[in-house]
XYZ file of C-alpha atoms in Angstrom:
354
model
C 0.000 0.000 0.000
C 1.442 3.363 -1.012
C 1.664 6.497 1.070
C -1.472 7.935 -0.511
C -3.385 4.700 -0.001
C -2.284 4.502 3.622
C -3.280 8.113 4.257
C -6.778 7.583 2.859
C -7.330 4.192 4.479
C -10.946 3.863 5.594
C -9.983 2.747 9.125
C -8.366 6.134 9.650
C -11.152 8.309 8.250
C -14.357 6.364 8.907
C -15.946 4.749 11.975
C -15.481 1.007 12.587
C -17.374 -1.103 10.067
C -17.569 1.616 7.396
C -15.559 1.717 4.170
C -15.236 4.086 1.231
C -17.531 1.749 -0.700
C -20.357 2.928 1.563
C -19.825 6.447 0.186
C -19.803 5.497 -3.453
C -21.563 8.085 -5.590
C -24.419 7.470 -7.947
C -26.367 9.626 -10.382
C -28.682 10.868 -7.620
C -26.388 10.703 -4.605
C -23.330 12.865 -4.000
C -20.789 12.513 -1.194
C -17.881 14.799 -0.307
C -14.807 14.309 -2.481
C -11.452 15.506 -1.034
C -10.394 16.936 -4.399
C -13.330 19.358 -4.171
C -11.397 21.255 -1.503
C -8.675 22.195 -3.979
C -11.133 24.850 -5.127
C -10.345 26.705 -1.892
C -7.116 27.980 -3.513
C -8.792 29.933 -6.331
C -11.632 30.601 -3.857
C -9.254 32.296 -1.417
C -7.656 34.337 -4.201
C -11.097 35.387 -5.415
C -12.122 36.460 -1.896
C -8.935 38.513 -1.529
C -9.754 40.248 -4.827
C -13.375 40.827 -3.746
C -12.162 42.153 -0.415
C -9.804 44.665 -2.048
C -12.587 45.756 -4.377
C -15.064 46.015 -1.492
C -12.713 48.031 0.695
C -11.920 50.488 -2.096
C -15.391 50.940 -3.576
C -17.682 50.409 -0.568
C -15.930 50.575 2.807
C -13.653 53.532 2.020
C -16.421 55.835 0.678
C -18.709 54.679 3.509
C -16.103 55.507 6.124
C -15.427 58.928 4.643
C -19.136 59.647 4.363
C -19.735 58.719 7.996
C -16.841 60.796 9.258
C -13.914 58.437 9.786
C -10.801 60.576 9.780
C -7.148 59.632 10.130
C -5.177 61.704 12.592
C -2.209 63.668 11.341
C 1.055 62.159 12.482
C 4.319 63.992 13.150
C 6.923 63.705 10.426
C 10.089 61.785 11.220
C 13.398 63.396 10.326
C 15.577 61.024 8.241
C 18.342 59.483 10.332
C 20.279 56.524 8.915
C 21.653 55.403 12.302
C 18.308 55.349 14.076
C 16.504 53.880 11.063
C 19.025 51.046 10.846
C 18.506 50.183 14.520
C 14.722 50.407 14.132
C 14.628 48.038 11.158
C 17.279 45.533 12.255
C 17.287 45.463 16.063
C 13.944 46.653 17.363
C 11.279 49.318 17.530
C 11.738 50.056 21.231
C 15.402 50.452 22.259
C 16.488 49.850 25.848
C 18.034 52.581 27.971
C 21.611 51.559 27.208
C 20.748 51.447 23.492
C 19.298 54.960 23.710
C 22.532 56.257 25.239
C 24.617 54.574 22.537
C 22.342 55.818 19.734
C 22.385 59.354 21.139
C 26.180 59.373 20.977
C 26.286 57.890 17.471
C 23.734 60.317 16.078
C 24.905 63.304 18.114
C 21.420 63.904 19.516
C 20.036 64.292 23.042
C 18.532 61.123 24.484
C 15.107 62.757 24.673
C 15.163 63.508 20.935
C 16.137 59.905 20.206
C 13.196 58.692 22.296
C 10.897 61.103 20.435
C 12.226 59.889 17.079
C 11.429 56.269 17.904
C 7.980 57.177 19.207
C 7.142 59.079 16.030
C 8.671 56.326 13.874
C 6.469 53.691 15.547
C 3.451 55.918 15.022
C 4.263 56.010 11.304
C 3.969 52.224 11.079
C 0.751 52.051 13.050
C -2.250 51.293 10.800
C -4.556 54.147 9.971
C -8.036 54.369 11.426
C -9.533 54.125 7.946
C -7.667 50.861 7.306
C -9.142 49.421 10.511
C -12.615 50.553 9.518
C -12.289 48.965 6.081
C -11.080 45.664 7.551
C -13.921 45.595 10.077
C -16.435 46.426 7.328
C -15.280 43.521 5.172
C -15.367 41.040 8.044
C -18.761 42.299 9.191
C -20.139 41.845 5.670
C -18.750 38.334 5.326
C -19.691 37.103 8.811
C -23.177 38.596 8.579
C -23.775 37.000 5.188
C -22.235 33.709 6.277
C -24.228 33.407 9.491
C -27.639 34.195 8.048
C -26.989 32.168 4.889
C -26.038 29.207 7.057
C -29.113 29.741 9.190
C -31.312 29.759 6.095
C -29.686 26.557 4.807
C -30.150 24.703 8.104
C -33.486 26.069 9.293
C -35.551 23.323 7.683
C -33.139 20.500 8.503
C -34.410 18.204 11.298
C -30.843 17.658 12.562
C -30.496 21.392 13.143
C -33.172 21.216 15.843
C -32.187 17.776 17.130
C -28.357 17.417 17.218
C -28.636 13.666 17.844
C -29.777 13.338 14.220
C -26.415 14.712 13.030
C -25.084 11.197 13.423
C -28.098 9.256 12.138
C -26.872 6.731 9.510
C -23.389 8.297 9.622
C -21.306 8.208 7.446
C -23.883 7.422 4.741
C -25.260 10.969 4.636
C -25.540 12.405 1.106
C -24.151 15.890 0.629
C -26.624 18.583 -0.515
C -24.823 20.804 -3.063
C -25.651 23.998 -1.128
C -23.886 22.711 2.005
C -20.880 21.669 -0.063
C -20.540 25.175 -1.514
C -21.008 26.725 1.939
C -18.187 24.544 3.265
C -15.945 25.594 0.399
C -16.757 29.260 0.996
C -15.847 29.031 4.692
C -12.586 27.212 3.943
C -11.688 29.759 1.267
C -12.395 32.620 3.666
C -10.134 31.300 6.425
C -7.393 30.534 3.901
C -7.676 34.140 2.704
C -7.366 35.367 6.306
C -4.148 33.403 6.757
C -2.783 34.750 3.466
C -3.495 38.377 4.452
C -2.377 38.147 8.100
C 1.012 39.825 7.398
C -0.771 42.792 5.793
C -3.727 43.160 8.169
C -3.831 45.176 11.373
C -1.750 43.218 13.852
C -3.464 42.363 17.153
C -1.941 41.618 20.512
C -3.423 38.124 20.219
C -1.656 37.542 16.894
C -0.357 34.113 17.962
C -3.790 33.048 19.160
C -5.212 34.192 15.818
C -2.804 31.967 13.916
C -3.629 28.979 16.152
C -7.353 29.632 15.673
C -7.113 29.876 11.875
C -4.968 26.737 11.565
C -7.317 24.765 13.838
C -10.355 26.002 11.899
C -8.889 25.162 8.487
C -7.860 21.709 9.718
C -11.326 21.010 11.142
C -13.098 22.125 7.955
C -10.798 20.013 5.774
C -10.952 16.885 7.928
C -14.679 17.022 8.645
C -15.433 17.440 4.926
C -13.289 14.470 3.923
C -14.849 12.310 6.670
C -18.368 13.421 5.646
C -19.093 15.085 8.990
C -20.861 17.878 7.122
C -23.823 18.149 9.482
C -21.599 18.438 12.522
C -19.283 20.878 10.738
C -22.179 23.103 9.722
C -23.376 23.260 13.343
C -19.890 24.176 14.568
C -19.464 26.910 11.947
C -22.897 28.379 12.623
C -22.267 28.556 16.367
C -18.964 30.305 15.756
C -20.350 32.778 13.212
C -23.170 33.820 15.565
C -21.112 36.424 17.436
C -18.416 37.426 14.937
C -20.477 39.880 12.894
C -21.677 41.620 16.086
C -18.078 42.217 17.135
C -17.125 43.652 13.755
C -20.143 45.965 13.911
C -19.011 47.158 17.337
C -15.566 47.920 15.910
C -17.072 49.928 13.072
C -19.157 51.949 15.526
C -16.081 52.549 17.652
C -14.098 53.908 14.690
C -17.076 56.164 13.936
C -16.946 57.328 17.583
C -20.594 56.399 18.160
C -19.639 55.373 21.662
C -22.959 54.668 23.359
C -24.236 52.558 20.472
C -20.859 50.835 20.313
C -21.010 49.941 24.020
C -24.502 48.494 23.667
C -23.496 46.414 20.635
C -20.340 45.215 22.370
C -22.251 44.009 25.425
C -24.645 42.204 23.076
C -21.590 40.596 21.476
C -20.279 39.531 24.880
C -23.573 37.828 25.753
C -23.852 36.048 22.396
C -20.173 35.048 22.419
C -20.305 33.509 25.898
C -23.630 31.760 25.291
C -22.595 30.344 21.923
C -18.984 29.426 22.726
C -19.240 28.376 26.383
C -22.793 26.997 26.525
C -24.200 25.900 23.154
C -20.955 24.640 21.687
C -19.693 22.433 24.552
C -23.022 21.332 26.039
C -24.911 20.552 22.832
C -22.754 20.404 19.686
C -19.590 18.945 21.253
C -21.458 16.740 23.750
C -23.276 14.794 21.045
C -20.053 14.488 19.034
C -18.414 12.741 21.982
C -21.376 10.597 23.028
C -22.834 9.574 19.645
C -19.693 8.942 17.604
C -17.421 5.919 18.200
C -13.708 6.543 18.564
C -11.523 6.244 15.478
C -8.362 8.158 14.430
C -10.031 11.109 12.698
C -12.603 11.571 15.477
C -9.699 11.733 17.967
C -7.930 14.326 15.809
C -11.080 16.419 15.556
C -11.557 16.075 19.293
C -8.080 17.484 19.910
C -8.590 20.490 17.628
C -12.019 21.182 19.133
C -10.291 21.212 22.508
C -7.835 23.817 21.220
C -10.714 25.981 20.010
C -12.497 25.651 23.332
C -9.377 26.736 25.225
C -9.255 29.830 22.996
C -12.962 30.442 23.716
C -12.279 30.316 27.458
C -9.245 32.597 27.095
C -11.145 35.207 25.076
C -14.231 34.965 27.327
C -12.034 35.641 30.340
C -10.620 38.759 28.687
C -14.111 39.974 27.761
C -15.565 39.393 31.235
C -12.527 40.850 32.986
C -12.659 43.986 30.850
C -16.414 44.468 31.330
C -16.139 44.107 35.107
C -13.185 46.491 35.264
C -15.158 49.120 33.330
C -18.521 48.750 35.081
C -17.506 48.060 38.654
C -14.080 49.624 38.939
C -14.405 52.501 36.526
C -11.264 51.410 34.699
C -10.301 52.253 31.170
C -12.001 50.248 28.444
C -8.841 48.620 27.213
C -8.448 44.898 26.828
C -5.610 42.492 26.175
C -6.771 41.808 22.630
C -6.347 45.343 21.309
C -4.008 46.414 18.542
C -0.286 46.563 18.955
C 1.182 48.848 21.583
C 1.376 51.806 19.228
C -2.409 52.235 19.219
C -3.761 55.706 19.559
C -4.577 56.177 23.229
C -8.062 57.416 22.506
C -8.761 54.272 20.512
C -7.537 51.978 23.261
C -10.208 53.187 25.620
C -13.061 51.170 24.205
C -14.437 47.719 24.964
C -14.859 46.833 21.320
C -11.274 47.640 20.506
C -10.146 44.899 18.224
C -11.660 41.882 19.862
C -11.581 38.847 17.619
């Protein structure tokens, strides 16, 4: 048996007693085919193109029309010595580095500190860029969630999760669900591709872990024909994302009271969907109704990673809300932009949650 044959062996991908022969297609019956997922590559490229077009022709004019304005930033005087240190060694020099750089550039230490502060501000993303990114993600998540809801509303297994596993794995794939799966996979692949160019968050590492886990789960669940379960997981996760992106947009527009209300709605939906519905209903029936086999164990591990991220982000959300409401603290949370954020922007509960 070759490497490819060993990788696709039915004992690895399917529950005990099932083989690939059970998923053989006919004229009227279609099952997931792994090669279908190769379409995610052109799909991701297409979404990146659509995003660029959307941000330029929709989000940018919308932001300008609603009053989003970038703040003027101080100009940085060219200095080869300081620029070389900034690019090669770090954006925030230590005290001994400041003394050395001051001597090399024949400048007072205070002016060197000011130069680095202004230079970091130059690299910080503009408010309009943040608004455009949030607008794109809001549009996609909103469309994705309500499209998924429309696709699943009349499915009996949507209302009774035990039916997700009825006659598994012999569950024919409706074309609409197959295209939805491909769209979600393409979107997360596009997010990974644009991570180096997007606004960098303080939870950048957690973002990468989340995207990798999500892409792996979509790929594996499609190949193993766990489409019903995968659809439930994606719908639960999409339920709060568009609310967060809306809160960000309102924050950039400085509509603070509306932003606060939307953010608290996001917090409620996020905690209910990620810490209640997902583990107690969707995940519970996955564990109790499905026999153990290699792929189910792999999915179990990645679902555990996602749940740890849910707990981590829920803690940050709850901690921030309590600090604002009961302690009167600043509305800044650990998932905001990088440290060079404008101070006025950091004082908001919706600031760049993911």
